[in-house]
GROMACS .gro file of C-alpha atoms in nm:
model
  231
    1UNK     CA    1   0.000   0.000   0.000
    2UNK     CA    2   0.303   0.227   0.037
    3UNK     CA    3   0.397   0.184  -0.330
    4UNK     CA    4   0.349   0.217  -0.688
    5UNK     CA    5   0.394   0.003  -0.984
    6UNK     CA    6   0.600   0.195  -1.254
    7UNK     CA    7   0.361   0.068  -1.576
    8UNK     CA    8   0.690  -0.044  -1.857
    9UNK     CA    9   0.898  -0.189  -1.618
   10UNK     CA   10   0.701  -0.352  -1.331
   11UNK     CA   11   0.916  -0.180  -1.087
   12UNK     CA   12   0.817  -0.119  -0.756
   13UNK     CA   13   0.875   0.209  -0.593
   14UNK     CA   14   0.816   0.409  -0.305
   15UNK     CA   15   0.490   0.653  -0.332
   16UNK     CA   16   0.634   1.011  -0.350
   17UNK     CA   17   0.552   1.343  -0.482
   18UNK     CA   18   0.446   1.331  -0.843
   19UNK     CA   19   0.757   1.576  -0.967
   20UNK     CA   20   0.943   1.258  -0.950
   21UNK     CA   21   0.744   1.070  -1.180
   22UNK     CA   22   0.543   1.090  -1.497
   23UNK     CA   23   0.188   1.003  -1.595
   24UNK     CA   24   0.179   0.781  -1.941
   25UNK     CA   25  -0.094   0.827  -2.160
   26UNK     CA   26  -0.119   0.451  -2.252
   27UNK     CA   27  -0.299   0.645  -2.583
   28UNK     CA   28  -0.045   0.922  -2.634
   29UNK     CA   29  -0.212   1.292  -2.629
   30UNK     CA   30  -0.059   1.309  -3.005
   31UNK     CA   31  -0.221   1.014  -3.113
   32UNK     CA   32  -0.566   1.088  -2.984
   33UNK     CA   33  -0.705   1.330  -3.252
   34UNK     CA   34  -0.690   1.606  -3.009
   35UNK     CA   35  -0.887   1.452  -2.736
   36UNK     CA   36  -0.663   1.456  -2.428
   37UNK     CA   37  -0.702   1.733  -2.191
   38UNK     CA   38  -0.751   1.798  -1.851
   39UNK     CA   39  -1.055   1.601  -1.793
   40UNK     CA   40  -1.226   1.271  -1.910
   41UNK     CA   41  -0.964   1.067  -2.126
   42UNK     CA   42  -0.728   1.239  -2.068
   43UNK     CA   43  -0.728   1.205  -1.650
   44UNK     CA   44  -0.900   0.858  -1.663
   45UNK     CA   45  -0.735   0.621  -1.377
   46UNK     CA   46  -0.820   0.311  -1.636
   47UNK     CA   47  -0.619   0.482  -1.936
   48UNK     CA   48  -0.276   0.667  -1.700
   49UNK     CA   49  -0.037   0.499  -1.538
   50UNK     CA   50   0.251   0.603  -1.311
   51UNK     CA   51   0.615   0.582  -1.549
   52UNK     CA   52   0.986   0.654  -1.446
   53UNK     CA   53   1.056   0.988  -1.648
   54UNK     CA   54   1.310   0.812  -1.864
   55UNK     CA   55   1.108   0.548  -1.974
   56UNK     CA   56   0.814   0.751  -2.020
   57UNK     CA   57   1.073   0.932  -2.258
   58UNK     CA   58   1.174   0.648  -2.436
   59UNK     CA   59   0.872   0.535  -2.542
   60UNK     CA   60   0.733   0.895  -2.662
   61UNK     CA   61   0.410   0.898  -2.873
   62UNK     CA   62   0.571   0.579  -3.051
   63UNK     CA   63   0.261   0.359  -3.168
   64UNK     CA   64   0.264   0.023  -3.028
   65UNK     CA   65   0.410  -0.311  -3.234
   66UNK     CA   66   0.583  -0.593  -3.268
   67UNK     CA   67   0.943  -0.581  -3.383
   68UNK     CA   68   1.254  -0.755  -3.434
   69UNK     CA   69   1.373  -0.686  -3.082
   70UNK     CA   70   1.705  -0.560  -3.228
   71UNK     CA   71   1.722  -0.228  -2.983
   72UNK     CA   72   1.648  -0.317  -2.638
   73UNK     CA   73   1.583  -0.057  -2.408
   74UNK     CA   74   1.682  -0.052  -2.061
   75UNK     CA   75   1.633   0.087  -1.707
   76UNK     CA   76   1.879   0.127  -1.477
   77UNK     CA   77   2.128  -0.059  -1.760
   78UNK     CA   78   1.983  -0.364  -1.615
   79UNK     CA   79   1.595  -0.383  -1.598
   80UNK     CA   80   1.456  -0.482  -1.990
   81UNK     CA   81   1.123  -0.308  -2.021
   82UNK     CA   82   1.106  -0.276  -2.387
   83UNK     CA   83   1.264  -0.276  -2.762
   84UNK     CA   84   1.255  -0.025  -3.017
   85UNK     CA   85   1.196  -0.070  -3.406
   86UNK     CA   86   1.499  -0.058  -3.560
   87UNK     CA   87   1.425   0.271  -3.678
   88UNK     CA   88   1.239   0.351  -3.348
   89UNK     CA   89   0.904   0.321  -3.560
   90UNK     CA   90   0.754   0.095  -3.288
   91UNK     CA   91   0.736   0.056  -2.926
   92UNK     CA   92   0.727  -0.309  -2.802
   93UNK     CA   93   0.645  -0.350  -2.395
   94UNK     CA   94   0.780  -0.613  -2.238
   95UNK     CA   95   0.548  -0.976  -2.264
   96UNK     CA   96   0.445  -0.915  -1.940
   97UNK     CA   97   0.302  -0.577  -1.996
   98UNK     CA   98   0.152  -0.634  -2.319
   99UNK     CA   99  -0.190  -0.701  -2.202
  100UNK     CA  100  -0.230  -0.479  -2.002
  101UNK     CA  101  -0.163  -0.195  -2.291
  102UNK     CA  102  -0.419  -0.369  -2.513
  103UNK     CA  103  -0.688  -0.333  -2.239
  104UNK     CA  104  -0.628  -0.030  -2.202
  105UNK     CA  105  -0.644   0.103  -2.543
  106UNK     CA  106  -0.941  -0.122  -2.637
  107UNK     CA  107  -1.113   0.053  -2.357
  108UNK     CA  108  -0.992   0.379  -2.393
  109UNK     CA  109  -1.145   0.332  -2.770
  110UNK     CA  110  -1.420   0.181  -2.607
  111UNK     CA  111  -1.539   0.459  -2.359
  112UNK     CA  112  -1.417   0.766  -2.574
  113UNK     CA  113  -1.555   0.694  -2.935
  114UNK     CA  114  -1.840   0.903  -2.981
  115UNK     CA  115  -1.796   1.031  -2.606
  116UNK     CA  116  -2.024   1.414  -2.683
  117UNK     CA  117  -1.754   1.686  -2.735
  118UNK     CA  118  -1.465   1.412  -2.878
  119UNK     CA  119  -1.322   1.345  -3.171
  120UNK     CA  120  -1.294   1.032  -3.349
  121UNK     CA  121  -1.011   0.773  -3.234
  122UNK     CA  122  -0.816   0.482  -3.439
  123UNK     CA  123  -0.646   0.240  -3.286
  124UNK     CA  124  -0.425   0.190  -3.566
  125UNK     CA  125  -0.295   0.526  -3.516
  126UNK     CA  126  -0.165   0.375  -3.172
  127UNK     CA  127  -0.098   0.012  -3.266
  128UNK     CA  128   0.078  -0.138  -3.546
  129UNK     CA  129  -0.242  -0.344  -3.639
  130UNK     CA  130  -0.560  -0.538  -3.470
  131UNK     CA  131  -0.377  -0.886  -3.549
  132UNK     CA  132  -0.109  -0.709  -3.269
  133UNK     CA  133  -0.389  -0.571  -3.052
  134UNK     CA  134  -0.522  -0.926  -3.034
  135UNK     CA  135  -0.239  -1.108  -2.981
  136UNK     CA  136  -0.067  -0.870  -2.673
  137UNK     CA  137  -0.442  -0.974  -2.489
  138UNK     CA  138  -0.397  -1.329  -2.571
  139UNK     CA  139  -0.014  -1.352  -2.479
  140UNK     CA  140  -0.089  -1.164  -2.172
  141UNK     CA  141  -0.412  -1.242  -1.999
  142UNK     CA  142  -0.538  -1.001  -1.723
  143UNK     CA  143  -0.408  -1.023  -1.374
  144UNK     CA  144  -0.417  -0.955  -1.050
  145UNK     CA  145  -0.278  -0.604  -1.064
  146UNK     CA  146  -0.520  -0.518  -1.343
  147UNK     CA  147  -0.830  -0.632  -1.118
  148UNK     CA  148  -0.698  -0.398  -0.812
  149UNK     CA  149  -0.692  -0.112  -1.052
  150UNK     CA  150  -1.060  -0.212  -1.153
  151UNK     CA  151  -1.170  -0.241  -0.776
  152UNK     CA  152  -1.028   0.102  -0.684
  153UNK     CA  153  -1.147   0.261  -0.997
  154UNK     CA  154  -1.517   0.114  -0.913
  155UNK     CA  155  -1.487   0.283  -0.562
  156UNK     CA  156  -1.353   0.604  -0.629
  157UNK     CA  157  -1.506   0.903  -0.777
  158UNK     CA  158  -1.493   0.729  -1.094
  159UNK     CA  159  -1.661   0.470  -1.063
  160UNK     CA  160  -1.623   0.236  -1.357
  161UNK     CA  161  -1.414  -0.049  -1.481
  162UNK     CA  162  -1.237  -0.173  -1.748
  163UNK     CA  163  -1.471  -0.437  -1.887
  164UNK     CA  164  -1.221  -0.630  -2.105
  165UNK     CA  165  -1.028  -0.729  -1.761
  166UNK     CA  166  -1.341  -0.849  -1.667
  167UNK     CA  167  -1.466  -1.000  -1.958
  168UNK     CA  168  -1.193  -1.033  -2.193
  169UNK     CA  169  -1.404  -1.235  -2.427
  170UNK     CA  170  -1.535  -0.904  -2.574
  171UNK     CA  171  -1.184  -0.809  -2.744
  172UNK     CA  172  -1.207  -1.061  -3.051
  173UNK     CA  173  -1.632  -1.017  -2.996
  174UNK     CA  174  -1.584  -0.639  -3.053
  175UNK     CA  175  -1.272  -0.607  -3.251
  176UNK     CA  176  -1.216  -0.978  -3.385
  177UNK     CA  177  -1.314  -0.932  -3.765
  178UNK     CA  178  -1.044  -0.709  -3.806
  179UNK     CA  179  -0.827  -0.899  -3.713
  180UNK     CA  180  -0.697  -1.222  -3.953
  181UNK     CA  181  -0.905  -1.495  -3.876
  182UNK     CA  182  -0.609  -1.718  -3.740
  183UNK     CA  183  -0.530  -1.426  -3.453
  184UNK     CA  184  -0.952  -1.403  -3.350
  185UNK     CA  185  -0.939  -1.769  -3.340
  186UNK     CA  186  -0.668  -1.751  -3.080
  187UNK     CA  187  -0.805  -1.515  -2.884
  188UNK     CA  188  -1.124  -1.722  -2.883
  189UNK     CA  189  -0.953  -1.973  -2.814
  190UNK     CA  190  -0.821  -1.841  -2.503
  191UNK     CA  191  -1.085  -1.672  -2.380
  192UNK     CA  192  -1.435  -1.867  -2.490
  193UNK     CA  193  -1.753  -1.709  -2.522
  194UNK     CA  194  -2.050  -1.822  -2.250
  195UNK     CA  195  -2.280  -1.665  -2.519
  196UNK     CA  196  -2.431  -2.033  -2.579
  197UNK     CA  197  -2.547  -2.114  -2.205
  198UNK     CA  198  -2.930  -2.116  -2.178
  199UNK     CA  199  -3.078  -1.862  -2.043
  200UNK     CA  200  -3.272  -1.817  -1.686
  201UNK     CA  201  -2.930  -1.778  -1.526
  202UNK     CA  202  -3.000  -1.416  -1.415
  203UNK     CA  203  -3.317  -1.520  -1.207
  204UNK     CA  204  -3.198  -1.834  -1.024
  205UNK     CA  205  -2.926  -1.814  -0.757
  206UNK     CA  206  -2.565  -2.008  -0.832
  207UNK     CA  207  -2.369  -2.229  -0.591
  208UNK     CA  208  -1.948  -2.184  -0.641
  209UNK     CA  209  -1.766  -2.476  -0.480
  210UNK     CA  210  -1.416  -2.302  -0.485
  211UNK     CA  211  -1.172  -2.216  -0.201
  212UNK     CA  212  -1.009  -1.964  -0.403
  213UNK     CA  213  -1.060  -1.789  -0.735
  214UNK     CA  214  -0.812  -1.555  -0.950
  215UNK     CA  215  -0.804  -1.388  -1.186
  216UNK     CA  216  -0.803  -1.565  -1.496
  217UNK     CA  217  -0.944  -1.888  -1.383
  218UNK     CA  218  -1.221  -2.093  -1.546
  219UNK     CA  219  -1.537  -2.091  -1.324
  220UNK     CA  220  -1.845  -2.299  -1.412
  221UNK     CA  221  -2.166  -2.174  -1.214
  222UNK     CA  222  -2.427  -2.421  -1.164
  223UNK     CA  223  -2.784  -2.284  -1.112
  224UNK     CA  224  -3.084  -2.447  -0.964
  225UNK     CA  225  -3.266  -2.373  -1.279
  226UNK     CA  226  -3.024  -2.704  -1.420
  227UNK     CA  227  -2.824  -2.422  -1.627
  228UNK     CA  228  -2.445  -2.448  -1.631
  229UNK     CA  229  -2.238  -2.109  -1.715
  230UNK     CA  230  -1.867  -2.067  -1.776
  231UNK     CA  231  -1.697  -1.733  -1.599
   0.00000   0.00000   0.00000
């Protein structure tokens, strides 16, 4: 509770005043059609994240993609948190991260597209393609750290989640046909729809026989109606 998780580099570091840190716009403020100000997007607790200076330096407004990993990039000359295009044309989090961006653009996108007052947004002006945007949320499925974020952001003033940490199964339901058809069938893959369970389930209670459940984990709920639903 006494610190913060630097976003790239999964570094953690003792809360202190915000001069020695910078805020990353997950969806830079270039990139966003000139949406990002002082309110909405661009303050939202489910689209910023806390960065060392440096590496919120290093990565720019560079769009997001996968590269040939010839120009690592380094904190601290020791701590890999990313690789640059070889002509610094993409930005490329470490696997562990990669997710967790994808989430976060698809529901920045999500939220802000059409939002009164805002300007159209691409995602492939912030990621190298869908088949990418898909493949970061397969490779790297939400976690615990992701589901805090969505707990606080439910109980603070802004009260909301990100619903693709909750429910990742609506990335390739949402964005899957743009993606090849080999990419959305990994991502279905990994995360199946429980759009086929009969219905009723909202109007008969469920019994979980669990002693522990994480994020990520396959739950099947059993209600008295007979009905069995995945989770």
């Amino acid at each position: 509770s006494s610190n913060m998780i630097y976003f790239y580099t999964r570094d953690s570091v003792t809360k202190n005043a915000a001069s020695s840190w910078n805020r990353e716009h997950v969806w830079p403020q270039s990139l966003s059609n000139g949406n990002w100000g002082t309110d909405k997007g661009g303050t939202d607790i489910l689209h910023l994240r806390p960065t060392y200076e440096t590496t919120n330096s290093k990565r720019g407004n560079l769009p997001y993609g996968d590269n040939n990993k010839s120009n690592p990039v380094y904190y601290s000359s020791s701590m890999l948190y990313a690789y640059l295009g070889s002509n610094n044309e993409y930005f490329e989090p470490i696997d562990a991260v990669k997710g967790d961006v994808a989430r976060i653009i698809m529901y920045v996108w999500t939220t802000y597209t059409g939002y009164t007052g805002y300007n159209s947004l691409d995602i492939e002006n912030v990621f190298d393609s869908y088949d990418t945007l898909l493949s970061w949320h397969t490779l790297d499925k939400p976690d615990a750290l992701e589901g805090h974020r969505n707990d606080y952001a439910e109980s603070s003033i802004q009260k909301n989640r990100n619903p693709f940490v909750d429910h990742p199964e609506l990335a390739w339901e949402i964005f899957g046909d743009k993606a090849s058809s080999s990419i959305k069938s990994a991502c279905m893959a990994a995360y199946p729809s429980d759009s086929g369970s009969s219905g009723g389930e909202e109007n008969s209670s469920a019994v979980v026989k669990a002693t522990s459940i994480a994020i990520g984990d396959t739950v099947f709920l059993t209600y008295e109606n007979g009905t069995t639903k995945k989770q």
